[in-house]
Coordinates of C-alpha atoms in Angstrom, one line a residue:
Chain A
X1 CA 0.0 0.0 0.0
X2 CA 1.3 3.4 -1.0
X3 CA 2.5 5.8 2.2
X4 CA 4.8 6.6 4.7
X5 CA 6.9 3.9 6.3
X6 CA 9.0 4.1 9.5
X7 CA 11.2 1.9 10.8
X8 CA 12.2 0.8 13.5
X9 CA 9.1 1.1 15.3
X10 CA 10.4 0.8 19.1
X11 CA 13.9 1.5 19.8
X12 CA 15.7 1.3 23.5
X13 CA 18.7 3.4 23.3
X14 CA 21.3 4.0 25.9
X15 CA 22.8 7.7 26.6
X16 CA 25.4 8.3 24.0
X17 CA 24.5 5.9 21.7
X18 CA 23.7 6.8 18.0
X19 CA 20.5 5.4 15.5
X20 CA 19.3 6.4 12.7
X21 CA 15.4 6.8 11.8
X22 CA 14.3 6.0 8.3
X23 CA 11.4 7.4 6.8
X24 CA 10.5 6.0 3.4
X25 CA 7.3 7.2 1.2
X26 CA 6.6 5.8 -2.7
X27 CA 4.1 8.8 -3.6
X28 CA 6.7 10.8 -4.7
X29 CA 6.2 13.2 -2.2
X30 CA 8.7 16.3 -2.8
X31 CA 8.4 17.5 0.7
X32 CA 9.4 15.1 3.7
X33 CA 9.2 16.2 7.6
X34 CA 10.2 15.1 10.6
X35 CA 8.5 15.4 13.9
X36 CA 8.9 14.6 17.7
X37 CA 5.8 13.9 19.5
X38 CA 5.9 14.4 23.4
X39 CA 3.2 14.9 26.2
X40 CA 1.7 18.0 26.5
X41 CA 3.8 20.0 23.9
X42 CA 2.1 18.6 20.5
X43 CA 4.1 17.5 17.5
X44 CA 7.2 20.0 16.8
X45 CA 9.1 20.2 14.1
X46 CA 12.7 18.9 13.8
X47 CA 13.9 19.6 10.0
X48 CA 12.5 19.5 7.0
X49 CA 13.3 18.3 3.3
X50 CA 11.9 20.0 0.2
X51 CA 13.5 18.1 -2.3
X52 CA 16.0 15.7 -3.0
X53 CA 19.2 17.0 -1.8
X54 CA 18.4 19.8 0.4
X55 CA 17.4 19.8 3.9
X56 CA 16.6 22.5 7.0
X57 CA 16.0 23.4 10.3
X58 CA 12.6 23.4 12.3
X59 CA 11.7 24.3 15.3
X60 CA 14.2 21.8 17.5
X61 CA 16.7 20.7 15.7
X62 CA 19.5 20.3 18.3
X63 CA 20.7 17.0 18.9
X64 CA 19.6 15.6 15.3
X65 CA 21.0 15.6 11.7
X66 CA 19.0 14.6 8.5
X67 CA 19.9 13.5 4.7
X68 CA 17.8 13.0 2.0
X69 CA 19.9 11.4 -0.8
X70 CA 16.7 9.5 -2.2
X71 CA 13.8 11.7 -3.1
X72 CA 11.7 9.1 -0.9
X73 CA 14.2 8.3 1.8
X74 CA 14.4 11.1 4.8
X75 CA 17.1 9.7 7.4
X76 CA 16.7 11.2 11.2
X77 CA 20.3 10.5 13.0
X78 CA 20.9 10.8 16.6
X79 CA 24.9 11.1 17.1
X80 CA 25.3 10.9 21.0
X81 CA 21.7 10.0 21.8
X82 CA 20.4 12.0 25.4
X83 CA 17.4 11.0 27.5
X84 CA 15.8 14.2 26.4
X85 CA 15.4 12.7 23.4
X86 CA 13.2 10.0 24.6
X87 CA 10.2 10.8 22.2
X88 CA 7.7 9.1 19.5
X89 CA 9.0 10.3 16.3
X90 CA 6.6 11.0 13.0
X91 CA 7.8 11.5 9.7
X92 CA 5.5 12.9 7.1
X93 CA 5.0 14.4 3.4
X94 CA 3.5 15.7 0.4
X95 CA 3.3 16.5 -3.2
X96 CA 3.9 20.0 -3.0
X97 CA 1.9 23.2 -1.3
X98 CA -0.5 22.6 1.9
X99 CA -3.6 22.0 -0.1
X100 CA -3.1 18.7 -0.4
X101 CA -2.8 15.9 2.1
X102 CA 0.0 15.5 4.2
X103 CA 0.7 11.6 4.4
X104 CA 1.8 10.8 8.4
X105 CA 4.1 7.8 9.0
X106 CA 2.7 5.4 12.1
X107 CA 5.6 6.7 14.6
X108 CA 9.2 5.7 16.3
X109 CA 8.9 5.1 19.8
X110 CA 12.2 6.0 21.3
X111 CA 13.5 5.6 24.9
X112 CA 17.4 6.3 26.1
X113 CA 17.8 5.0 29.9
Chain B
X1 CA 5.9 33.7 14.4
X2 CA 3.4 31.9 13.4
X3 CA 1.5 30.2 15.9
X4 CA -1.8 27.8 16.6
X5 CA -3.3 28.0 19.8
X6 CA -5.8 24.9 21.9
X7 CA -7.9 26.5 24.3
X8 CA -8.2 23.8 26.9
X9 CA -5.6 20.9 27.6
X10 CA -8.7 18.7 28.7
X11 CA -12.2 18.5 27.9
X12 CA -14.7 16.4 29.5
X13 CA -18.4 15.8 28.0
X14 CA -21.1 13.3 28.5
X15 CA -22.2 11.0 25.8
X16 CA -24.9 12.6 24.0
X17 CA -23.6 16.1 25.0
X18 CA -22.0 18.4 22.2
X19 CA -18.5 18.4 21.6
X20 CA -16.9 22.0 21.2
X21 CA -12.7 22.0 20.7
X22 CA -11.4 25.2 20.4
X23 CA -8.2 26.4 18.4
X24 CA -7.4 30.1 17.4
X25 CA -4.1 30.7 15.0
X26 CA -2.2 33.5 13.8
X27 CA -0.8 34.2 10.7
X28 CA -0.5 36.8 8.5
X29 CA -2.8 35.5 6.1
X30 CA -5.6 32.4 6.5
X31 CA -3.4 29.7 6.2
X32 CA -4.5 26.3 5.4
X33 CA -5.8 24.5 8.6
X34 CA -6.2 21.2 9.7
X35 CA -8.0 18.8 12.8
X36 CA -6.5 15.6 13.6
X37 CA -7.2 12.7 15.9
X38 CA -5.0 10.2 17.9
X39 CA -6.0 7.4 19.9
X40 CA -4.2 6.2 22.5
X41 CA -0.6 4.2 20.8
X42 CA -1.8 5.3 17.6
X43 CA -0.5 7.6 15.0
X44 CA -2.9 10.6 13.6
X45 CA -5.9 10.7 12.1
X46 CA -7.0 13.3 10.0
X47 CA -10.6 14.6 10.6
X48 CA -10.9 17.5 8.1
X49 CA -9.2 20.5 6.4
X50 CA -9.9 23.9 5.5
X51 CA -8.7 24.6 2.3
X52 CA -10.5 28.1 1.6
X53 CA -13.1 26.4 -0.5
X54 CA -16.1 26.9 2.0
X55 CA -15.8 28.1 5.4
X56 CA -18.2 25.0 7.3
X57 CA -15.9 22.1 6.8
X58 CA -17.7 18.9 7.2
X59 CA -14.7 15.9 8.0
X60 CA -15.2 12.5 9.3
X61 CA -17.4 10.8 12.1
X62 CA -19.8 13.7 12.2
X63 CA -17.1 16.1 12.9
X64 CA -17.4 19.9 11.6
X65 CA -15.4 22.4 11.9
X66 CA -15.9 26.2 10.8
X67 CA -13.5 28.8 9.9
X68 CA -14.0 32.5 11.2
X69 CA -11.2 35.0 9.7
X70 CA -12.6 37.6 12.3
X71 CA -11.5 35.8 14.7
X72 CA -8.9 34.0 13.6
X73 CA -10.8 30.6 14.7
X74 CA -11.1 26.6 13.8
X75 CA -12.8 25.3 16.1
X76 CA -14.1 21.6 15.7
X77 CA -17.6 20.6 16.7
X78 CA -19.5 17.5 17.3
X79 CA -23.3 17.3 18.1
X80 CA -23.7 14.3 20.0
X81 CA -20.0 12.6 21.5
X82 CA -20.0 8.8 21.4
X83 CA -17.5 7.2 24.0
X84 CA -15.7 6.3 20.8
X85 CA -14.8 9.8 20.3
X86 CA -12.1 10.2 23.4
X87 CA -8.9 10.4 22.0
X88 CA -6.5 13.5 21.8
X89 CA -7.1 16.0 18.8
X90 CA -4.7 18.4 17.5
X91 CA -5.2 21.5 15.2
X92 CA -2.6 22.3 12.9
X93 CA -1.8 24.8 10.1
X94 CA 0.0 25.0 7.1
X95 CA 3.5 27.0 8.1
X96 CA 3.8 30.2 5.2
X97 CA 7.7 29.3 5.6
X98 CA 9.5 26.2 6.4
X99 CA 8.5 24.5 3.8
X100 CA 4.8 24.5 4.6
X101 CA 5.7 22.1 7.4
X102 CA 2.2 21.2 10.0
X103 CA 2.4 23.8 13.0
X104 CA 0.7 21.9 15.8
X105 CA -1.2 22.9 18.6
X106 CA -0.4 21.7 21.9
X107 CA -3.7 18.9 21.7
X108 CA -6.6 18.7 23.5
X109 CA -7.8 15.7 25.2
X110 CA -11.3 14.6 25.0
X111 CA -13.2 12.6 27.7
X112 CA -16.7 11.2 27.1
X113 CA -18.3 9.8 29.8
X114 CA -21.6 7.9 30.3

């Protein structure tokens, strides 16, 4: 089925250690997104991809770094991973524009102990 | 900066009673807006969208939701909850930068109880 897939799904990390997040959508989406999810603040934005080859910054972006060096591949990597980080993680996209439908990814759950 | 605002962390209705989630934004100009739902271990849902085709927005499970450019309001409506409706909904709107990136609102918890 086309979409948004995410792996891993559940990940147990311990302080310092690094992972990466994959996001991979087949709707060849331009846009790509990726988003932490934690009680009480909503989903925020960590950086964004508007096309193949370019990424940026959203609203928290410290602590992560992103590639997109597939049009439908959007890596999330935590380096030296912190329990602050300890967070469900969404990736999403689209075509192009907000008028459309933004396509949501079923979520990383991610603790560091 | 652009911003979407949730009146309310945590609303409680009875079954039967009308549902009334309120979410304000600001932006320069209307952006695109969005409701979404999340149950509980579950990713999100999306209820409706405001497009700036019509300004009563009719989404899924009897959900509504009307825009107001006076106010700068979304707010999403039910008429009747059903216990099925308790979740957590989120409003969201199109970002004018950032690649038009989802802006979330902090959520809003709804309880429905018999």
């Amino acid at each position: 089925n086309a979409g948004v897939t995410q792996t891993p799904k559940f990940r147990v990390l311990k302080t310092g250690q690094s992972m990466t997040l994959l996001c991979a959508q087949d709707m060849n989406h331009e846009y790509m997104y990726w988003y932490r999810q934690d009680p009480g603040m909503g989903l925020r934005l960590i950086h964004y991809s508007v096309g193949e080859g370019t990424t940026a910054k959203g609203e928290v972006p410290d602590g992560y770094n992103v590639s997109r060096l597939k049009k439908q591949n959007f890596l999330l990597g935590l380096e030296s991973a912190a329990p602050s980080q300890t967070s469900v993680y969404f990736c999403a996209s689209i075509q192009g524009g907000s008028n459309g439908g933004y396509t949501f990814g079923s979520g990383t759950r991610l603790t560091v102990v | 900066a652009q911003s979407v605002t949730q009146l309310g962390s945590h609303v409680s209705v009875s079954e039967g009673a009308l549902v009334l989630l309120r979410c304000n934004y600001s932006s320069s100009v209307p952006p695109y807006l969005f409701w979404y739902v999340q149950y509980p271990n579950q990713g999100l849902q999306l209820l409706l969208k405001y497009t700036s085709a019509a300004t009563l927005v009719k989404g899924i499970n009897g959900f509504e939701a009307e825009f107001k450019k006076s106010e700068t309001s979304f707010h999403l409506t039910k008429p009747s909850a059903h216990m099925s409706d308790a979740a957590e909904y989120f409003c969201a709107a199109a970002s004018e930068q950032a690649g038009t990136a989802l802006i979330f609102g902090k959520g809003t918890t709804l309880s429905v109880s018999s």
